[in-house]
């Protein structure tokens, strides 16, 4: 039987009986990045906060996902929503024409400073008390190896960690230094850090997505699932996985330039006046290949090999993550909370009406997930009672 499922704003496709067998161990919450699409995540986590719902032992977030987890742990309903709708929509944060004319980059530092002051004023001390002995990690990408690393949220350097996990190349002006090493956006190598949660022994993982779940999940036949189970990469140790990635990097580079040009040509063919530009990886990173290529051209920058390598690593690691989500290992249950259809908002430059619409979708999906989890808990409690009763010696 499948040990995964999805919950959306419209329905849920999860077996609560099977889920009930996994919720007694370590539970983890994982939040995908996605720029302003993180408004959906803000809605889910606000629903959790209003219901005083927090059954999680560990937390993992990338970019906007990490920022939303911070607001959730600080128990500040509406803070993640306000960050996106009131700060990231202003010209002070990002203005396209100023960016093109004078390379005025996305002002993430300004936004993080604003979130610390009235009227937002994130309560970091409360977040630390709520977190207690539990762990919360933000994903970042090493500039040297292009591999994912994880730093604690809500520590003394929490702003630097948030800056690093959100430092999107070409939009943020520089790499971020943490522990004397340089890092960029965690979405390059770990847009959905679910494998890290599993490697750290989480056995029920809730993943909040900012895009609809891949349609092929429900179309896999038993034979196809069995074939995917043969993939051993996610069963290996973390160090082994990283070694495999490094060993394959040269081969990927050989194929990358041809693949990149194919994607650019295809995206141009699909573009029309009434359609969003079709981008590499469905826009899972802030830009796809065609967007970054054109953006670099507008700025007079060369589309260098470093940026191409980042796109390549992102594409490869996301493919591995999708396989992991579709067919998890037998010892973990994964539920993906995702919108039922593509969000109206985009990664950047969304209007407030679009953002508020997607926020409400997140609230609905969050409430639906809470009901599912409580149902699974009730099933588990009844099973324990029956087991205890049957063990009595009359």
PDB file of C-alpha atoms in Angstrom, residues 165-357:
ATOM      1  CA  UNK A 165      18.589  30.753   2.308  1.00  0.00           C
ATOM      2  CA  UNK A 166      16.931  33.541   0.259  1.00  0.00           C
ATOM      3  CA  UNK A 167      20.041  34.847  -1.563  1.00  0.00           C
ATOM      4  CA  UNK A 168      18.873  34.178  -5.131  1.00  0.00           C
ATOM      5  CA  UNK A 169      21.735  34.529  -7.631  1.00  0.00           C
ATOM      6  CA  UNK A 170      21.329  37.491 -10.004  1.00  0.00           C
ATOM      7  CA  UNK A 171      18.680  39.042  -7.751  1.00  0.00           C
ATOM      8  CA  UNK A 172      20.651  39.316  -4.496  1.00  0.00           C
ATOM      9  CA  UNK A 173      23.973  41.131  -5.019  1.00  0.00           C
ATOM     10  CA  UNK A 174      26.355  38.813  -3.172  1.00  0.00           C
ATOM     11  CA  UNK A 175      26.935  35.499  -1.495  1.00  0.00           C
ATOM     12  CA  UNK A 176      26.316  35.300   2.254  1.00  0.00           C
ATOM     13  CA  UNK A 177      29.054  34.316   4.693  1.00  0.00           C
ATOM     14  CA  UNK A 178      28.222  31.828   7.459  1.00  0.00           C
ATOM     15  CA  UNK A 179      30.988  30.260   9.561  1.00  0.00           C
ATOM     16  CA  UNK A 180      33.562  31.687   7.145  1.00  0.00           C
ATOM     17  CA  UNK A 181      32.011  29.949   4.128  1.00  0.00           C
ATOM     18  CA  UNK A 182      29.929  31.451   1.326  1.00  0.00           C
ATOM     19  CA  UNK A 183      26.362  30.415   0.519  1.00  0.00           C
ATOM     20  CA  UNK A 184      23.507  31.232  -1.848  1.00  0.00           C
ATOM     21  CA  UNK A 185      19.805  30.412  -2.096  1.00  0.00           C
ATOM     22  CA  UNK A 186      18.911  26.997  -0.661  1.00  0.00           C
ATOM     23  CA  UNK A 187      16.539  26.481  -3.567  1.00  0.00           C
ATOM     24  CA  UNK A 188      19.469  25.790  -5.891  1.00  0.00           C
ATOM     25  CA  UNK A 189      20.214  22.425  -4.267  1.00  0.00           C
ATOM     26  CA  UNK A 190      17.285  21.732  -1.922  1.00  0.00           C
ATOM     27  CA  UNK A 191      14.067  23.456  -2.950  1.00  0.00           C
ATOM     28  CA  UNK A 192      12.197  20.815  -0.905  1.00  0.00           C
ATOM     29  CA  UNK A 193      14.538  19.531   1.843  1.00  0.00           C
ATOM     30  CA  UNK A 194      12.514  16.383   2.492  1.00  0.00           C
ATOM     31  CA  UNK A 195      15.454  13.978   2.062  1.00  0.00           C
ATOM     32  CA  UNK A 196      17.337  15.742   4.857  1.00  0.00           C
ATOM     33  CA  UNK A 197      14.363  15.257   7.188  1.00  0.00           C
ATOM     34  CA  UNK A 198      14.345  11.542   6.348  1.00  0.00           C
ATOM     35  CA  UNK A 199      18.120  11.244   6.777  1.00  0.00           C
ATOM     36  CA  UNK A 200      17.697  12.678  10.277  1.00  0.00           C
ATOM     37  CA  UNK A 201      15.222   9.872  11.038  1.00  0.00           C
ATOM     38  CA  UNK A 202      11.880  11.606  10.650  1.00  0.00           C
ATOM     39  CA  UNK A 203       9.322   8.890   9.926  1.00  0.00           C
ATOM     40  CA  UNK A 204       6.255  11.037   9.275  1.00  0.00           C
ATOM     41  CA  UNK A 205       6.992  14.048   7.081  1.00  0.00           C
ATOM     42  CA  UNK A 206       4.559  16.806   6.171  1.00  0.00           C
ATOM     43  CA  UNK A 207       5.665  18.738   3.095  1.00  0.00           C
ATOM     44  CA  UNK A 208       4.056  22.093   2.259  1.00  0.00           C
ATOM     45  CA  UNK A 209       4.361  22.744  -1.477  1.00  0.00           C
ATOM     46  CA  UNK A 210       3.958  26.003  -3.374  1.00  0.00           C
ATOM     47  CA  UNK A 211       2.971  24.247  -6.594  1.00  0.00           C
ATOM     48  CA  UNK A 212       0.461  21.569  -7.421  1.00  0.00           C
ATOM     49  CA  UNK A 213       1.703  18.041  -6.883  1.00  0.00           C
ATOM     50  CA  UNK A 214       2.950  16.253  -9.979  1.00  0.00           C
ATOM     51  CA  UNK A 215       0.045  14.633 -11.777  1.00  0.00           C
ATOM     52  CA  UNK A 216       1.969  11.451 -12.447  1.00  0.00           C
ATOM     53  CA  UNK A 217       1.771  10.396  -8.776  1.00  0.00           C
ATOM     54  CA  UNK A 218      -1.712   8.973  -9.257  1.00  0.00           C
ATOM     55  CA  UNK A 219      -0.843   7.495 -12.670  1.00  0.00           C
ATOM     56  CA  UNK A 220       1.977   5.205 -11.591  1.00  0.00           C
ATOM     57  CA  UNK A 221       1.229   1.515 -12.057  1.00  0.00           C
ATOM     58  CA  UNK A 222       2.437  -1.042  -9.485  1.00  0.00           C
ATOM     59  CA  UNK A 223       5.133  -2.149 -11.944  1.00  0.00           C
ATOM     60  CA  UNK A 224       6.363   1.433 -12.370  1.00  0.00           C
ATOM     61  CA  UNK A 225       6.399   1.952  -8.609  1.00  0.00           C
ATOM     62  CA  UNK A 226       8.374  -1.280  -8.180  1.00  0.00           C
ATOM     63  CA  UNK A 227      10.867  -0.060 -10.763  1.00  0.00           C
ATOM     64  CA  UNK A 228      11.270   3.253  -8.960  1.00  0.00           C
ATOM     65  CA  UNK A 229      11.808   1.385  -5.692  1.00  0.00           C
ATOM     66  CA  UNK A 230      14.993  -0.005  -7.246  1.00  0.00           C
ATOM     67  CA  UNK A 231      16.494   3.485  -7.100  1.00  0.00           C
ATOM     68  CA  UNK A 232      18.881   3.281  -4.170  1.00  0.00           C
ATOM     69  CA  UNK A 233      20.190   6.830  -3.946  1.00  0.00           C
ATOM     70  CA  UNK A 234      17.905   7.895  -1.132  1.00  0.00           C
ATOM     71  CA  UNK A 235      18.684   4.776   0.899  1.00  0.00           C
ATOM     72  CA  UNK A 236      22.392   5.543   0.953  1.00  0.00           C
ATOM     73  CA  UNK A 237      24.136   7.679   3.543  1.00  0.00           C
ATOM     74  CA  UNK A 238      24.317  11.439   3.165  1.00  0.00           C
ATOM     75  CA  UNK A 239      28.052  11.376   2.432  1.00  0.00           C
ATOM     76  CA  UNK A 240      27.582   8.708  -0.199  1.00  0.00           C
ATOM     77  CA  UNK A 241      24.883  10.751  -1.912  1.00  0.00           C
ATOM     78  CA  UNK A 242      27.086  13.837  -1.966  1.00  0.00           C
ATOM     79  CA  UNK A 243      29.962  11.791  -3.402  1.00  0.00           C
ATOM     80  CA  UNK A 244      27.709  10.453  -6.150  1.00  0.00           C
ATOM     81  CA  UNK A 245      26.596  13.975  -7.031  1.00  0.00           C
ATOM     82  CA  UNK A 246      30.197  15.162  -7.273  1.00  0.00           C
ATOM     83  CA  UNK A 247      31.199  12.173  -9.386  1.00  0.00           C
ATOM     84  CA  UNK A 248      28.320  12.805 -11.787  1.00  0.00           C
ATOM     85  CA  UNK A 249      28.924  16.543 -12.023  1.00  0.00           C
ATOM     86  CA  UNK A 250      31.401  16.330 -14.921  1.00  0.00           C
ATOM     87  CA  UNK A 251      28.985  14.206 -16.956  1.00  0.00           C
ATOM     88  CA  UNK A 252      26.126  16.608 -16.256  1.00  0.00           C
ATOM     89  CA  UNK A 253      28.284  19.520 -17.431  1.00  0.00           C
ATOM     90  CA  UNK A 254      28.954  17.793 -20.726  1.00  0.00           C
ATOM     91  CA  UNK A 255      25.236  17.473 -21.411  1.00  0.00           C
ATOM     92  CA  UNK A 256      24.150  20.753 -19.897  1.00  0.00           C
ATOM     93  CA  UNK A 257      24.873  23.310 -22.623  1.00  0.00           C
ATOM     94  CA  UNK A 258      22.922  21.355 -25.230  1.00  0.00           C
ATOM     95  CA  UNK A 259      20.063  20.772 -22.791  1.00  0.00           C
ATOM     96  CA  UNK A 260      19.988  24.447 -21.801  1.00  0.00           C
ATOM     97  CA  UNK A 261      19.745  25.644 -25.385  1.00  0.00           C
ATOM     98  CA  UNK A 262      16.959  23.138 -26.069  1.00  0.00           C
ATOM     99  CA  UNK A 263      14.999  24.463 -23.088  1.00  0.00           C
ATOM    100  CA  UNK A 264      15.471  28.074 -24.176  1.00  0.00           C
ATOM    101  CA  UNK A 265      14.288  27.298 -27.702  1.00  0.00           C
ATOM    102  CA  UNK A 266      11.287  25.356 -26.402  1.00  0.00           C
ATOM    103  CA  UNK A 267      10.254  28.099 -23.973  1.00  0.00           C
ATOM    104  CA  UNK A 268      10.327  30.673 -26.773  1.00  0.00           C
ATOM    105  CA  UNK A 269       8.068  28.481 -28.893  1.00  0.00           C
ATOM    106  CA  UNK A 270       5.547  28.157 -26.068  1.00  0.00           C
ATOM    107  CA  UNK A 271       5.462  31.848 -25.183  1.00  0.00           C
ATOM    108  CA  UNK A 272       2.385  33.868 -26.201  1.00  0.00           C
ATOM    109  CA  UNK A 273       0.747  37.124 -25.169  1.00  0.00           C
ATOM    110  CA  UNK A 274      -1.781  35.443 -22.902  1.00  0.00           C
ATOM    111  CA  UNK A 275       0.484  32.850 -21.336  1.00  0.00           C
ATOM    112  CA  UNK A 276       3.177  32.982 -18.716  1.00  0.00           C
ATOM    113  CA  UNK A 277       6.575  32.101 -20.066  1.00  0.00           C
ATOM    114  CA  UNK A 278       7.169  28.363 -19.784  1.00  0.00           C
ATOM    115  CA  UNK A 279      10.350  28.038 -17.739  1.00  0.00           C
ATOM    116  CA  UNK A 280      12.763  25.297 -16.925  1.00  0.00           C
ATOM    117  CA  UNK A 281      11.522  23.176 -14.006  1.00  0.00           C
ATOM    118  CA  UNK A 282       8.105  24.806 -14.103  1.00  0.00           C
ATOM    119  CA  UNK A 283       9.450  27.853 -12.263  1.00  0.00           C
ATOM    120  CA  UNK A 284      10.371  25.838  -9.185  1.00  0.00           C
ATOM    121  CA  UNK A 285      13.384  28.084  -8.803  1.00  0.00           C
ATOM    122  CA  UNK A 286      12.678  31.791  -9.098  1.00  0.00           C
ATOM    123  CA  UNK A 287      13.625  31.828 -12.781  1.00  0.00           C
ATOM    124  CA  UNK A 288      13.942  29.145 -15.406  1.00  0.00           C
ATOM    125  CA  UNK A 289      16.696  28.896 -17.979  1.00  0.00           C
ATOM    126  CA  UNK A 290      15.097  31.263 -20.475  1.00  0.00           C
ATOM    127  CA  UNK A 291      14.310  33.878 -17.820  1.00  0.00           C
ATOM    128  CA  UNK A 292      17.836  33.939 -16.416  1.00  0.00           C
ATOM    129  CA  UNK A 293      19.341  33.952 -19.884  1.00  0.00           C
ATOM    130  CA  UNK A 294      17.240  36.953 -20.947  1.00  0.00           C
ATOM    131  CA  UNK A 295      17.732  38.706 -17.608  1.00  0.00           C
ATOM    132  CA  UNK A 296      21.522  38.399 -17.878  1.00  0.00           C
ATOM    133  CA  UNK A 297      21.336  39.772 -21.418  1.00  0.00           C
ATOM    134  CA  UNK A 298      19.281  42.788 -20.281  1.00  0.00           C
ATOM    135  CA  UNK A 299      21.825  43.578 -17.591  1.00  0.00           C
ATOM    136  CA  UNK A 300      24.752  43.170 -19.934  1.00  0.00           C
ATOM    137  CA  UNK A 301      26.034  40.224 -17.908  1.00  0.00           C
ATOM    138  CA  UNK A 302      27.488  37.068 -19.351  1.00  0.00           C
ATOM    139  CA  UNK A 303      25.522  33.869 -18.785  1.00  0.00           C
ATOM    140  CA  UNK A 304      28.534  32.299 -17.100  1.00  0.00           C
ATOM    141  CA  UNK A 305      29.317  28.692 -16.325  1.00  0.00           C
ATOM    142  CA  UNK A 306      28.768  29.236 -12.594  1.00  0.00           C
ATOM    143  CA  UNK A 307      25.137  30.137 -13.104  1.00  0.00           C
ATOM    144  CA  UNK A 308      24.678  27.316 -15.597  1.00  0.00           C
ATOM    145  CA  UNK A 309      26.081  24.892 -13.029  1.00  0.00           C
ATOM    146  CA  UNK A 310      23.562  26.134 -10.452  1.00  0.00           C
ATOM    147  CA  UNK A 311      20.678  25.568 -12.850  1.00  0.00           C
ATOM    148  CA  UNK A 312      22.009  22.139 -13.703  1.00  0.00           C
ATOM    149  CA  UNK A 313      22.335  21.078 -10.055  1.00  0.00           C
ATOM    150  CA  UNK A 314      18.883  22.428  -9.315  1.00  0.00           C
ATOM    151  CA  UNK A 315      17.345  20.455 -12.159  1.00  0.00           C
ATOM    152  CA  UNK A 316      19.083  17.222 -11.166  1.00  0.00           C
ATOM    153  CA  UNK A 317      18.401  17.476  -7.423  1.00  0.00           C
ATOM    154  CA  UNK A 318      14.770  18.397  -7.985  1.00  0.00           C
ATOM    155  CA  UNK A 319      14.341  15.323 -10.186  1.00  0.00           C
ATOM    156  CA  UNK A 320      15.723  13.153  -7.383  1.00  0.00           C
ATOM    157  CA  UNK A 321      13.444  14.854  -4.863  1.00  0.00           C
ATOM    158  CA  UNK A 322      10.396  14.231  -7.042  1.00  0.00           C
ATOM    159  CA  UNK A 323      11.260  10.536  -7.214  1.00  0.00           C
ATOM    160  CA  UNK A 324      11.625  10.475  -3.425  1.00  0.00           C
ATOM    161  CA  UNK A 325       8.239  12.126  -2.915  1.00  0.00           C
ATOM    162  CA  UNK A 326       6.499   9.836  -5.409  1.00  0.00           C
ATOM    163  CA  UNK A 327       7.897   6.611  -3.968  1.00  0.00           C
ATOM    164  CA  UNK A 328       9.233   7.137  -0.440  1.00  0.00           C
ATOM    165  CA  UNK A 329      11.230   4.506   1.438  1.00  0.00           C
ATOM    166  CA  UNK A 330       9.125   1.932   3.282  1.00  0.00           C
ATOM    167  CA  UNK A 331       9.982   3.362   6.706  1.00  0.00           C
ATOM    168  CA  UNK A 332       8.452   6.820   6.200  1.00  0.00           C
ATOM    169  CA  UNK A 333       5.023   8.289   5.404  1.00  0.00           C
ATOM    170  CA  UNK A 334       4.919  11.566   3.463  1.00  0.00           C
ATOM    171  CA  UNK A 335       1.911  13.850   3.104  1.00  0.00           C
ATOM    172  CA  UNK A 336       2.183  16.751   0.687  1.00  0.00           C
ATOM    173  CA  UNK A 337      -0.011  19.793   1.347  1.00  0.00           C
ATOM    174  CA  UNK A 338      -0.370  21.549  -1.989  1.00  0.00           C
ATOM    175  CA  UNK A 339      -2.761  23.750  -3.972  1.00  0.00           C
ATOM    176  CA  UNK A 340      -5.258  21.856  -6.120  1.00  0.00           C
ATOM    177  CA  UNK A 341      -4.306  23.930  -9.182  1.00  0.00           C
ATOM    178  CA  UNK A 342      -1.520  26.382 -10.073  1.00  0.00           C
ATOM    179  CA  UNK A 343      -1.435  29.404  -7.787  1.00  0.00           C
ATOM    180  CA  UNK A 344      -2.383  32.796  -9.175  1.00  0.00           C
ATOM    181  CA  UNK A 345       0.691  34.377  -7.604  1.00  0.00           C
ATOM    182  CA  UNK A 346       4.163  34.125  -9.098  1.00  0.00           C
ATOM    183  CA  UNK A 347       7.588  34.069  -7.484  1.00  0.00           C
ATOM    184  CA  UNK A 348       7.914  37.850  -7.727  1.00  0.00           C
ATOM    185  CA  UNK A 349       5.844  40.879  -8.735  1.00  0.00           C
ATOM    186  CA  UNK A 350       2.447  39.357  -7.840  1.00  0.00           C
ATOM    187  CA  UNK A 351      -0.413  41.725  -7.022  1.00  0.00           C
ATOM    188  CA  UNK A 352      -2.116  41.684  -3.642  1.00  0.00           C
ATOM    189  CA  UNK A 353      -5.396  40.257  -4.945  1.00  0.00           C
ATOM    190  CA  UNK A 354      -3.565  37.206  -6.285  1.00  0.00           C
ATOM    191  CA  UNK A 355      -1.657  36.799  -3.057  1.00  0.00           C
ATOM    192  CA  UNK A 356      -4.753  37.035  -0.851  1.00  0.00           C
ATOM    193  CA  UNK A 357      -6.538  34.474  -3.033  1.00  0.00           C
TER     194      UNK A 357
END
